[in-house]
mmCIF file of C-alpha atoms in Angstrom:
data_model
loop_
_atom_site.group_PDB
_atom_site.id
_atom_site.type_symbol
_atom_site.label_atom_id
_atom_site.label_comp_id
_atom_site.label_asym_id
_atom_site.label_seq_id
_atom_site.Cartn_x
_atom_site.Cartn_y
_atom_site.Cartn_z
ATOM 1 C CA UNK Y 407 28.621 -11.784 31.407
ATOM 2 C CA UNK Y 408 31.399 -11.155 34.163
ATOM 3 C CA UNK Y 409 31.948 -13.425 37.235
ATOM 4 C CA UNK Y 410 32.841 -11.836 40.163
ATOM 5 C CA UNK Y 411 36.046 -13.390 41.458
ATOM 6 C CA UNK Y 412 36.595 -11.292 44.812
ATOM 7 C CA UNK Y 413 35.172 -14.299 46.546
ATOM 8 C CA UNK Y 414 37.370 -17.020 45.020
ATOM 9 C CA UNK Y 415 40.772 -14.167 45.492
ATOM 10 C CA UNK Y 416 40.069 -13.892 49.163
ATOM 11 C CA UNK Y 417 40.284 -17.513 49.625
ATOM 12 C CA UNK Y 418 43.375 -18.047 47.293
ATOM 13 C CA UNK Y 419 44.411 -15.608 49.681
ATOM 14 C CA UNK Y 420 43.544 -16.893 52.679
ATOM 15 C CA UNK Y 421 45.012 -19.784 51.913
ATOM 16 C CA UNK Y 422 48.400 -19.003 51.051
ATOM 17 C CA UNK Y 423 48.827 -17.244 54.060
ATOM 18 C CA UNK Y 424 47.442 -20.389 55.835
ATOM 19 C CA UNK Y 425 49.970 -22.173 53.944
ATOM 20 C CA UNK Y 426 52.954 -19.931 54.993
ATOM 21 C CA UNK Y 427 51.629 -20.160 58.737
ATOM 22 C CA UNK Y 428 51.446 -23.310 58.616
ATOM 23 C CA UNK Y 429 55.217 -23.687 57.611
ATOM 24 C CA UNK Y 430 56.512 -21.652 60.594
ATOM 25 C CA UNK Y 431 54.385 -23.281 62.978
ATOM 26 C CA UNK Y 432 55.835 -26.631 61.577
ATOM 27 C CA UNK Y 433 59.019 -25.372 61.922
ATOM 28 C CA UNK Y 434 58.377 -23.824 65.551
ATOM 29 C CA UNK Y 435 57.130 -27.685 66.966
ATOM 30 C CA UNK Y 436 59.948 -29.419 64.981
ATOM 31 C CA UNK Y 437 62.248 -27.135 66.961
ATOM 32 C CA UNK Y 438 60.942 -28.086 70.197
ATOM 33 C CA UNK Y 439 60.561 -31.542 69.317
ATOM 34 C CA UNK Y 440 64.792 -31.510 68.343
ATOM 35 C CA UNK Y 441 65.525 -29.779 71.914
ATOM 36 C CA UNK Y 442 63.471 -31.721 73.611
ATOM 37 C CA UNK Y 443 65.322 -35.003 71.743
ATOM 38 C CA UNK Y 444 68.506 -33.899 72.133
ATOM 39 C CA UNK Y 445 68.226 -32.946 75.722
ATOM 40 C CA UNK Y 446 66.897 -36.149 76.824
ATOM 41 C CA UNK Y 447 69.278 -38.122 74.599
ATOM 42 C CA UNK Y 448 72.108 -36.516 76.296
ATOM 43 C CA UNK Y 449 70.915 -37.242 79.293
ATOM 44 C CA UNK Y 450 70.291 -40.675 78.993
ATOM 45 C CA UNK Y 451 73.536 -40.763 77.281
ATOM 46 C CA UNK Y 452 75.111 -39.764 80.488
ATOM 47 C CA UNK Y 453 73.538 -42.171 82.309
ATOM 48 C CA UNK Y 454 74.536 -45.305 80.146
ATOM 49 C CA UNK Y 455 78.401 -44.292 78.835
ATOM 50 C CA UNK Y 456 79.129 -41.254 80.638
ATOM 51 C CA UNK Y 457 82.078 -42.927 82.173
ATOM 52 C CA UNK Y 458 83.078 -44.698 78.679
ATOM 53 C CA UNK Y 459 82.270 -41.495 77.006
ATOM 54 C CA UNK Y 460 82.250 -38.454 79.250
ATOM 55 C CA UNK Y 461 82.346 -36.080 75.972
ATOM 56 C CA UNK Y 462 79.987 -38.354 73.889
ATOM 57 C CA UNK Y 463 76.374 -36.404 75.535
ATOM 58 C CA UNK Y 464 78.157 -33.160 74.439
ATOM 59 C CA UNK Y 465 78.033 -34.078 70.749
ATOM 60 C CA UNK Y 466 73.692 -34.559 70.267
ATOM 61 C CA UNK Y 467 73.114 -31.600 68.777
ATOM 62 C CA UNK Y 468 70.230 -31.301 65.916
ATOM 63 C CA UNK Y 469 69.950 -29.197 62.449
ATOM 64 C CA UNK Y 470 67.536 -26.712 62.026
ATOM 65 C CA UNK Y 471 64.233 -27.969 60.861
ATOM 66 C CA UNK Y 472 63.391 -28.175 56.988
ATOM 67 C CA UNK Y 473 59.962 -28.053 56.083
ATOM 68 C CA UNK Y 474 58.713 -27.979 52.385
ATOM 69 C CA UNK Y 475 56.373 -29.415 49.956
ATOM 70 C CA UNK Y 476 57.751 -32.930 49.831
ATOM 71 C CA UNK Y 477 57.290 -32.838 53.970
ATOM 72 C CA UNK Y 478 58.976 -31.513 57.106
ATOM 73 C CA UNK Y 479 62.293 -33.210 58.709
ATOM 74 C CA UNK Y 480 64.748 -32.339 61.455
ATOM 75 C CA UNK Y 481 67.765 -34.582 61.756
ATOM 76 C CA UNK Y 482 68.952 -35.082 65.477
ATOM 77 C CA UNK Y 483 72.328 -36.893 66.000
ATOM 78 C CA UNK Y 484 75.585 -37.138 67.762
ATOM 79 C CA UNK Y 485 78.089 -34.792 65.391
ATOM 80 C CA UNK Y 486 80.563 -36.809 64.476
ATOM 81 C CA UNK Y 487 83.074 -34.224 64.194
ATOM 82 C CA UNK Y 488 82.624 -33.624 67.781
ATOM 83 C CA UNK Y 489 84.892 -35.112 70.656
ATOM 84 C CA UNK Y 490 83.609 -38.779 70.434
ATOM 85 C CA UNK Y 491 80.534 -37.685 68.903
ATOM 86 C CA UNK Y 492 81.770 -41.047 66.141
ATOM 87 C CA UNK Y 493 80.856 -43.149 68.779
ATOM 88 C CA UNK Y 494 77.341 -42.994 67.915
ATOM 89 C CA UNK Y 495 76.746 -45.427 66.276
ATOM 90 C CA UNK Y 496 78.460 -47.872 68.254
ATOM 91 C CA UNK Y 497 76.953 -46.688 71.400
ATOM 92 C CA UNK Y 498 73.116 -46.462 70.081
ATOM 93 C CA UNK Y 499 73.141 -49.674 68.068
ATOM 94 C CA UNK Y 500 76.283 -51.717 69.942
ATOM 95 C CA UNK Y 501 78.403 -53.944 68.479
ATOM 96 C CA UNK Y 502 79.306 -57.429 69.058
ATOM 97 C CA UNK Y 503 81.215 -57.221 71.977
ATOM 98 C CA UNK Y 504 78.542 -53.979 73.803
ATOM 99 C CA UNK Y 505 75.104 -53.874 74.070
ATOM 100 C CA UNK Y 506 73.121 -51.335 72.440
ATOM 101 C CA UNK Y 507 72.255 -48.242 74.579
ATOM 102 C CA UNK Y 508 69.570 -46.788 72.329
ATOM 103 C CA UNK Y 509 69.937 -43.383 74.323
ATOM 104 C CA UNK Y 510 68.225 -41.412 71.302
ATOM 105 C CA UNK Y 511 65.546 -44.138 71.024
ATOM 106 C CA UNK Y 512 64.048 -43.916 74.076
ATOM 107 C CA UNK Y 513 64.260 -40.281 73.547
ATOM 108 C CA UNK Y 514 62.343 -40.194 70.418
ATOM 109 C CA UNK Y 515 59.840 -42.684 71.774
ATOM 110 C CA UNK Y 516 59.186 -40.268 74.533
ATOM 111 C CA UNK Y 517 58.825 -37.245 72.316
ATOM 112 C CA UNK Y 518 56.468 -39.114 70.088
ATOM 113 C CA UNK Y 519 53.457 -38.031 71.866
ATOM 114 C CA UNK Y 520 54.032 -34.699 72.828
ATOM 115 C CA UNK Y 521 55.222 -33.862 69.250
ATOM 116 C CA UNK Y 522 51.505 -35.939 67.983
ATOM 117 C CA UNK Y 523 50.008 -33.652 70.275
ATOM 118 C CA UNK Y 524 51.760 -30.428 69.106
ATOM 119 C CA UNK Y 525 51.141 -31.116 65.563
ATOM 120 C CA UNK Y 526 47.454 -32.062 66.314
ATOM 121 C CA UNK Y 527 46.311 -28.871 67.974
ATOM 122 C CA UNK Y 528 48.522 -27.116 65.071
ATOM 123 C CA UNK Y 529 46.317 -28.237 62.373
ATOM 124 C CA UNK Y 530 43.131 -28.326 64.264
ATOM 125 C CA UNK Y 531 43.977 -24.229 65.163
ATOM 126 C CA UNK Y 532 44.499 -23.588 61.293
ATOM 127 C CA UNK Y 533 41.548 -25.301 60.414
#
């Protein structure tokens, strides 16, 4: 007796190239999620130190996104090998003697939803 397998191929098949869509996709939002981040990070940056640190907005800049089986990242930052982009730190978090400014915080939080949105229709359009 022979099983007939065609079924159970298609599917394996189906869902690798789910898989593999699903992967640029990711890698499409995560994109727009960075930009997004960075753009309003930089602005808010020039709100709060743009006088302290007229070249500081100028160094946000984010790495292309990773995604693979262990999950999907994008790092967004100041580049530190940028003019004043080492300020960073000092200007998200403060210090003892400056407040914090937590420009890329209030950027994130206001990406959060858009990007939960994103991903949701993502999955529900694959499924």
């Amino acid at each position: 007796m022979t099983a007939d397998v065609s079924g159970l191929e298609a599917l394996a098949d189906y869902l690798a190239r789910a898989g593999a869509e699903m992967d640029r996709k990711t890698r499409q939002v995560l994109a727009k999620g960075a930009l997004n981040i960075k753009r309003d990070w930089a602005a808010n940056a020039r709100a709060s130190s743009g006088r302290y640190a007229p070249h500081y907005p100028r160094s946000i800049s984010y790495d292309p996104p990773t995604v693979g089986p262990a999950g999907a990242f994008v790092v967004i930052g100041p580049d530190k090998g940028a003019t004043q982009g080492a300020l960073g730190n000092l200007l998200e978090y403060g210090s003892s003697k400056n407040p914090p400014h937590n420009d890329g915080g209030r950027a994130l939080a206001a990406e959060e939803p858009r990007f939960l949105a994103a991903i949701e229709q993502l999955a529900q359009g694959l499924l």
